[in-house]
Coordinates of N, CA and C in Angstrom, one line a residue:
X1 N -21.6 29.1 17.3 CA -20.6 29.4 18.3 C -19.2 29.4 18.3
X2 N -19.0 28.2 17.6 CA -17.5 27.6 17.8 C -16.6 28.9 17.0
X3 N -17.2 29.3 15.9 CA -16.5 30.5 15.1 C -15.8 31.6 16.1
X4 N -17.4 32.0 16.9 CA -17.2 33.4 17.4 C -16.0 32.7 18.9
X5 N -16.2 31.6 19.5 CA -15.6 31.2 20.5 C -14.2 31.6 19.8
X6 N -13.5 30.9 18.5 CA -12.1 31.2 18.3 C -11.9 32.6 18.2
X7 N -12.4 33.2 18.3 CA -11.9 35.1 18.5 C -11.1 35.2 19.5
X8 N -11.4 34.4 20.5 CA -10.8 34.7 22.0 C -9.3 34.3 21.6
X9 N -9.1 33.3 20.9 CA -7.5 32.5 20.8 C -6.7 33.4 20.3
X10 N -7.2 34.5 19.1 CA -6.2 35.4 18.3 C -5.8 36.4 19.6
X11 N -6.6 36.7 20.5 CA -5.8 37.9 21.5 C -4.9 37.3 22.2
X12 N -4.0 38.4 22.3 CA -3.0 38.1 23.3 C -2.1 39.5 23.4
X13 N -2.3 39.5 24.9 CA -1.6 41.0 24.8 C -1.7 41.3 26.6
X14 N -1.4 42.7 26.8 CA -1.8 43.2 28.3 C -2.7 44.4 28.0
X15 N -3.7 44.3 29.0 CA -4.7 45.6 28.9 C -4.8 46.1 30.1
X16 N -4.9 47.3 30.4 CA -5.1 47.9 31.7 C -6.1 49.1 31.9
X17 N -6.9 49.0 33.1 CA -8.0 50.1 33.2 C -8.0 50.4 34.6
X18 N -9.1 50.9 35.2 CA -9.4 51.1 36.4 C -10.6 50.5 36.9
X19 N -10.7 50.5 38.4 CA -12.1 49.7 38.8 C -11.8 50.1 40.2
X20 N -13.1 49.9 41.0 CA -13.2 50.4 42.5 C -13.6 48.6 43.3
X21 N -12.9 48.3 44.4 CA -12.9 47.2 45.0 C -14.2 47.2 46.0
X22 N -14.7 46.1 46.3 CA -16.0 46.1 47.3 C -16.1 47.0 48.5
X23 N -14.7 47.6 48.8 CA -14.7 48.4 49.9 C -14.5 49.8 49.6
X24 N -15.0 50.2 48.3 CA -15.2 51.5 47.4 C -13.4 52.0 47.3
X25 N -12.8 51.4 47.1 CA -11.1 51.9 47.0 C -10.9 51.4 45.5
X26 N -10.3 52.6 45.2 CA -9.9 52.7 43.7 C -8.7 51.9 43.4
X27 N -8.6 51.1 42.2 CA -7.2 50.4 42.1 C -7.0 50.5 40.6
X28 N -5.9 50.1 40.0 CA -5.4 50.0 39.0 C -5.3 48.4 38.7
X29 N -6.3 48.1 37.4 CA -6.1 46.8 36.9 C -5.3 46.3 35.9
X30 N -4.8 45.2 36.0 CA -3.9 44.6 34.7 C -4.7 43.4 34.5
X31 N -4.9 43.4 33.0 CA -5.2 41.8 32.6 C -4.5 41.6 31.7
X32 N -4.0 40.1 31.1 CA -3.1 39.6 30.5 C -3.9 38.6 30.0
X33 N -3.4 37.9 28.6 CA -4.2 36.8 27.8 C -3.3 36.5 26.9
X34 N -3.3 35.0 27.0 CA -2.2 34.3 26.3 C -3.1 33.0 26.0
X35 N -2.8 32.8 24.6 CA -3.5 31.4 24.3 C -2.6 30.1 24.4
X36 N -3.6 28.9 24.7 CA -2.9 27.8 25.4 C -2.5 27.2 24.2
X37 N -1.2 26.3 24.0 CA -0.8 25.2 23.3 C -2.2 24.6 22.5
X38 N -1.5 24.6 21.0 CA -2.8 24.2 20.0 C -4.2 24.3 19.7
X39 N -4.0 26.1 20.3 CA -5.5 26.1 20.5 C -6.8 25.5 21.3
X40 N -6.3 24.8 22.4 CA -7.0 24.0 23.1 C -7.3 25.1 24.3
X41 N -7.4 26.0 24.3 CA -8.0 27.2 25.2 C -6.7 28.5 25.4
X42 N -7.2 29.4 26.4 CA -6.2 30.1 26.6 C -5.9 30.7 28.0
X43 N -5.2 31.4 28.7 CA -4.9 31.5 30.0 C -5.0 33.1 30.2
X44 N -5.4 33.8 31.4 CA -5.5 35.5 31.6 C -4.8 35.3 33.0
X45 N -4.6 36.5 33.4 CA -4.6 36.8 34.8 C -5.0 38.2 34.6
X46 N -5.3 38.2 36.1 CA -5.6 39.8 36.5 C -5.4 40.5 38.0
X47 N -4.9 41.2 37.9 CA -4.5 42.0 39.3 C -4.7 43.2 39.2
X48 N -5.4 43.7 40.4 CA -6.0 44.8 40.9 C -5.1 45.2 42.0
X49 N -4.5 46.5 42.2 CA -3.5 46.9 43.0 C -4.0 48.7 43.2
X50 N -4.1 49.2 44.4 CA -4.4 50.3 45.0 C -3.4 51.1 45.3
X51 N -3.5 52.1 45.8 CA -2.3 53.1 46.0 C -0.9 52.3 46.7
X52 N 0.3 52.9 46.1 CA 1.6 52.4 47.0 C 1.5 50.5 46.9
X53 N 1.1 50.4 45.3 CA 1.0 48.7 44.9 C 0.2 47.8 45.7
X54 N -0.6 48.3 46.6 CA -0.9 47.3 47.6 C -1.7 46.3 46.5
X55 N -2.0 45.0 47.0 CA -2.8 44.2 46.0 C -4.0 43.6 46.5
X56 N -5.1 44.3 46.2 CA -6.5 43.7 46.6 C -7.0 42.6 45.8
X57 N -6.5 42.2 44.7 CA -7.3 41.0 44.4 C -6.0 40.6 42.8
X58 N -5.8 39.2 42.8 CA -5.3 38.6 41.6 C -6.0 37.2 41.5
X59 N -5.6 36.9 40.3 CA -6.2 35.5 39.7 C -5.6 35.1 38.5
X60 N -5.6 33.7 38.4 CA -5.0 33.1 37.1 C -6.4 32.5 36.7
X61 N -6.3 32.5 35.5 CA -7.7 31.4 35.0 C -7.0 30.5 33.7
X62 N -8.2 29.7 33.3 CA -8.1 28.9 32.1 C -9.6 29.1 31.3
X63 N -9.3 29.0 30.2 CA -10.5 28.7 29.5 C -10.7 27.8 28.5
X64 N -11.3 26.7 28.4 CA -11.1 25.8 27.2 C -12.7 24.9 27.5
X65 N -13.0 23.7 26.8 CA -13.8 23.2 27.0 C -14.4 21.9 28.0
X66 N -15.1 22.0 28.8 CA -15.0 21.2 29.8 C -15.6 19.5 28.8
X67 N -15.5 18.7 29.9 CA -16.1 17.5 29.5 C -17.5 17.3 28.7
X68 N -18.4 18.2 28.9 CA -19.5 18.2 27.8 C -19.2 19.2 26.6
X69 N -18.0 19.5 26.2 CA -17.8 19.9 25.2 C -18.0 21.7 25.0
X70 N -18.6 22.1 26.3 CA -18.6 23.3 26.2 C -17.9 24.1 26.8
X71 N -17.5 25.3 26.1 CA -16.5 26.5 26.6 C -16.8 26.8 28.1
X72 N -15.9 26.7 29.0 CA -16.1 27.1 30.5 C -14.8 28.1 31.1
X73 N -14.6 28.7 32.1 CA -13.6 29.5 32.4 C -13.4 28.4 34.0
X74 N -12.2 28.6 34.3 CA -12.0 28.2 35.7 C -10.6 29.1 36.6
X75 N -11.3 29.5 37.4 CA -10.6 30.6 38.2 C -10.1 30.1 39.4
X76 N -8.5 30.6 39.6 CA -7.9 30.6 40.8 C -7.6 31.8 41.4
X77 N -8.4 32.3 42.6 CA -8.1 33.8 42.9 C -8.2 33.9 44.3
X78 N -7.5 35.2 44.6 CA -7.0 35.4 46.1 C -8.6 35.8 46.8
X79 N -9.8 35.8 45.8 CA -11.4 35.8 46.6 C -11.8 34.8 47.0
X80 N -11.6 33.8 46.2 CA -12.4 32.5 46.4 C -11.5 31.3 46.9
X81 N -12.3 30.6 47.8 CA -11.7 29.3 48.6 C -11.4 28.3 47.9
X82 N -11.5 28.0 46.6 CA -11.2 27.1 45.5 C -11.4 27.5 44.2
X83 N -11.4 26.4 43.2 CA -11.4 26.7 41.7 C -12.7 26.0 41.6
X84 N -13.8 26.8 40.7 CA -15.0 26.4 40.4 C -15.1 26.6 39.1
X85 N -16.2 25.9 38.4 CA -16.3 26.1 36.8 C -17.2 27.1 36.6
X86 N -17.3 28.0 35.4 CA -18.1 29.4 35.2 C -18.3 28.9 33.6
X87 N -19.3 28.2 33.4 CA -19.6 27.7 31.9 C -20.1 29.2 31.1
X88 N -19.7 29.2 30.1 CA -19.9 29.9 29.0 C -21.4 30.0 28.7
X89 N -22.2 31.3 29.0 CA -23.5 31.2 29.0 C -23.9 31.9 27.8
X90 N -23.3 32.7 27.3 CA -23.9 33.7 26.0 C -22.7 34.1 25.1
X91 N -22.6 34.0 24.1 CA -22.0 34.8 23.2 C -22.9 35.5 22.4
X92 N -22.8 36.9 22.4 CA -23.5 38.1 21.6 C -22.6 38.9 20.7
X93 N -22.9 38.9 19.4 CA -22.3 39.9 18.5 C -23.3 41.1 18.4
X94 N -22.7 42.2 18.9 CA -23.4 43.7 18.5 C -23.4 44.6 17.4
X95 N -24.0 45.3 17.2 CA -24.2 46.1 15.8 C -22.6 46.6 15.6
X96 N -21.9 47.2 16.8 CA -20.5 47.9 16.5 C -19.9 46.8 15.6
X97 N -20.0 45.6 16.0 CA -19.2 44.5 15.6 C -18.2 43.8 16.5
X98 N -18.6 44.3 17.9 CA -18.0 43.8 18.8 C -18.8 42.5 19.4
X99 N -17.6 41.5 19.8 CA -18.2 40.3 20.2 C -18.3 40.1 21.8
X100 N -19.3 39.9 22.1 CA -19.3 39.7 23.8 C -19.5 38.2 24.5
X101 N -18.5 37.5 25.5 CA -18.3 36.5 26.1 C -18.8 36.6 27.4
X102 N -19.8 35.8 28.0 CA -20.4 36.2 29.4 C -20.5 34.7 30.1
X103 N -19.4 34.4 31.5 CA -19.0 33.3 32.0 C -19.7 33.7 33.2
X104 N -20.5 32.7 33.8 CA -21.3 32.7 35.1 C -21.0 31.7 36.2
X105 N -21.5 32.4 37.4 CA -21.8 31.3 38.5 C -22.7 31.8 39.2
X106 N -23.6 30.9 39.5 CA -25.0 31.4 40.3 C -25.9 32.1 39.4
X107 N -27.0 32.6 40.1 CA -27.9 33.1 39.5 C -27.9 34.5 39.6
X108 N -27.7 35.3 39.1 CA -27.7 37.0 39.0 C -28.5 37.4 40.1
X109 N -30.1 37.4 40.0 CA -30.7 37.9 41.1 C -31.0 36.8 42.3
X110 N -30.2 35.9 42.3 CA -30.5 35.2 43.9 C -29.9 36.2 45.0
X111 N -30.3 36.5 45.7 CA -29.6 37.4 46.7 C -29.4 36.6 48.0
X112 N -29.6 35.2 48.2 CA -29.2 34.4 48.9 C -28.1 33.6 48.9
X113 N -27.1 34.0 47.5 CA -26.0 32.8 47.4 C -25.0 34.4 46.9
X114 N -23.9 33.7 46.6 CA -22.9 34.3 45.8 C -23.1 34.0 44.5
X115 N -22.9 35.3 43.6 CA -22.8 35.0 42.1 C -22.2 35.7 41.8
X116 N -21.4 35.5 40.5 CA -20.7 36.1 39.4 C -20.9 36.2 38.0
X117 N -20.3 37.3 37.2 CA -20.4 37.2 36.2 C -18.8 37.8 35.6
X118 N -18.5 37.0 34.4 CA -16.9 37.6 33.9 C -17.3 38.1 32.5
X119 N -17.2 39.1 32.2 CA -17.4 39.3 30.6 C -16.2 39.6 30.2
X120 N -16.1 39.3 28.8 CA -15.0 39.7 27.7 C -15.9 40.2 26.4
X121 N -14.9 41.3 26.4 CA -15.8 41.9 24.7 C -14.5 42.3 24.1
X122 N -14.6 41.2 22.6 CA -13.4 41.9 21.9 C -14.1 42.7 20.3
X123 N -13.4 43.9 20.5 CA -13.6 44.8 19.1 C -13.3 44.1 18.0
X124 N -13.7 45.0 17.2 CA -13.3 44.5 15.7 C -11.6 44.8 15.4
X125 N -11.3 45.6 16.1 CA -9.9 46.2 15.8 C -8.9 45.3 16.7
X126 N -9.5 44.3 17.5 CA -8.8 43.3 18.4 C -8.3 43.8 19.7
X127 N -9.2 44.9 20.1 CA -9.2 45.6 21.5 C -9.7 44.3 22.5
X128 N -9.9 44.5 23.7 CA -10.2 43.7 24.8 C -11.0 44.5 26.0
X129 N -12.2 44.1 26.4 CA -12.4 44.6 27.6 C -13.2 43.5 28.9
X130 N -12.4 43.5 29.6 CA -12.7 42.4 31.0 C -13.8 43.4 31.8
X131 N -14.4 42.8 32.4 CA -15.5 43.3 33.4 C -15.9 42.1 34.1
X132 N -15.9 42.6 35.4 CA -16.0 41.2 36.3 C -17.4 42.2 37.4
X133 N -18.3 41.5 37.4 CA -19.3 41.7 38.4 C -19.5 40.7 39.5
X134 N -20.4 40.7 40.7 CA -20.6 39.9 42.0 C -21.4 40.4 42.5
X135 N -21.7 39.8 43.4 CA -22.5 40.0 44.4 C -22.2 39.0 45.6
X136 N -22.4 39.4 46.7 CA -22.3 38.4 47.7 C -23.9 38.1 48.3
X137 N -23.9 36.9 49.0 CA -25.2 36.8 49.9 C -25.8 37.7 50.8
X138 N -26.9 38.3 50.6 CA -27.8 39.6 50.9 C -27.5 40.7 50.2
X139 N -26.2 40.8 49.2 CA -25.7 41.8 48.6 C -26.0 42.2 47.2
X140 N -25.6 43.2 46.7 CA -26.2 43.9 45.6 C -25.1 43.4 44.4
X141 N -25.8 42.8 43.2 CA -25.2 42.3 42.3 C -25.0 43.5 41.5
X142 N -23.8 44.0 41.3 CA -23.1 45.1 40.3 C -21.6 45.1 40.1
X143 N -21.3 45.9 39.0 CA -19.9 45.6 38.2 C -19.2 45.9 39.4
X144 N -17.8 45.4 39.5 CA -16.7 45.6 40.6 C -15.7 46.0 39.7
X145 N -15.2 45.9 38.5 CA -14.0 46.1 38.2 C -14.1 46.0 36.5
X146 N -13.0 46.8 35.8 CA -13.0 46.7 34.6 C -11.6 47.2 33.8
X147 N -11.4 46.4 33.0 CA -10.0 46.8 32.1 C -10.2 46.9 30.7
X148 N -9.9 47.8 30.1 CA -9.7 47.3 28.7 C -8.5 48.3 27.8

């Protein structure tokens, strides 16, 4: 896992894409990633803007190892009441050469609570895709936005 996780440290830059918020409004998304000093982790930010530059969502995140030595993601977001940990649940290598990293909070199929997944997919050429999935209590769990 350590070698695959280190791939993320090599990424730096800005990625853009389109998405739809929970009210069905389209937006343009900007995802920026930067390594943190001495390979301790990396930081990223995400901004979703609708028409006329209206901000729907913004977040600043940090990825590093938690106290148990497990890679985890912490998000400070306009959509959350506080900061909480999302441990790295899986790293998957695809036949295409891409590597997928999945950070989770809650249980995807638990319709009684809030749950989310944040997926980063790194291509062999150094490209990055950021996909955000979530479901509110009683609601459907679905892909909500993506930038690549």
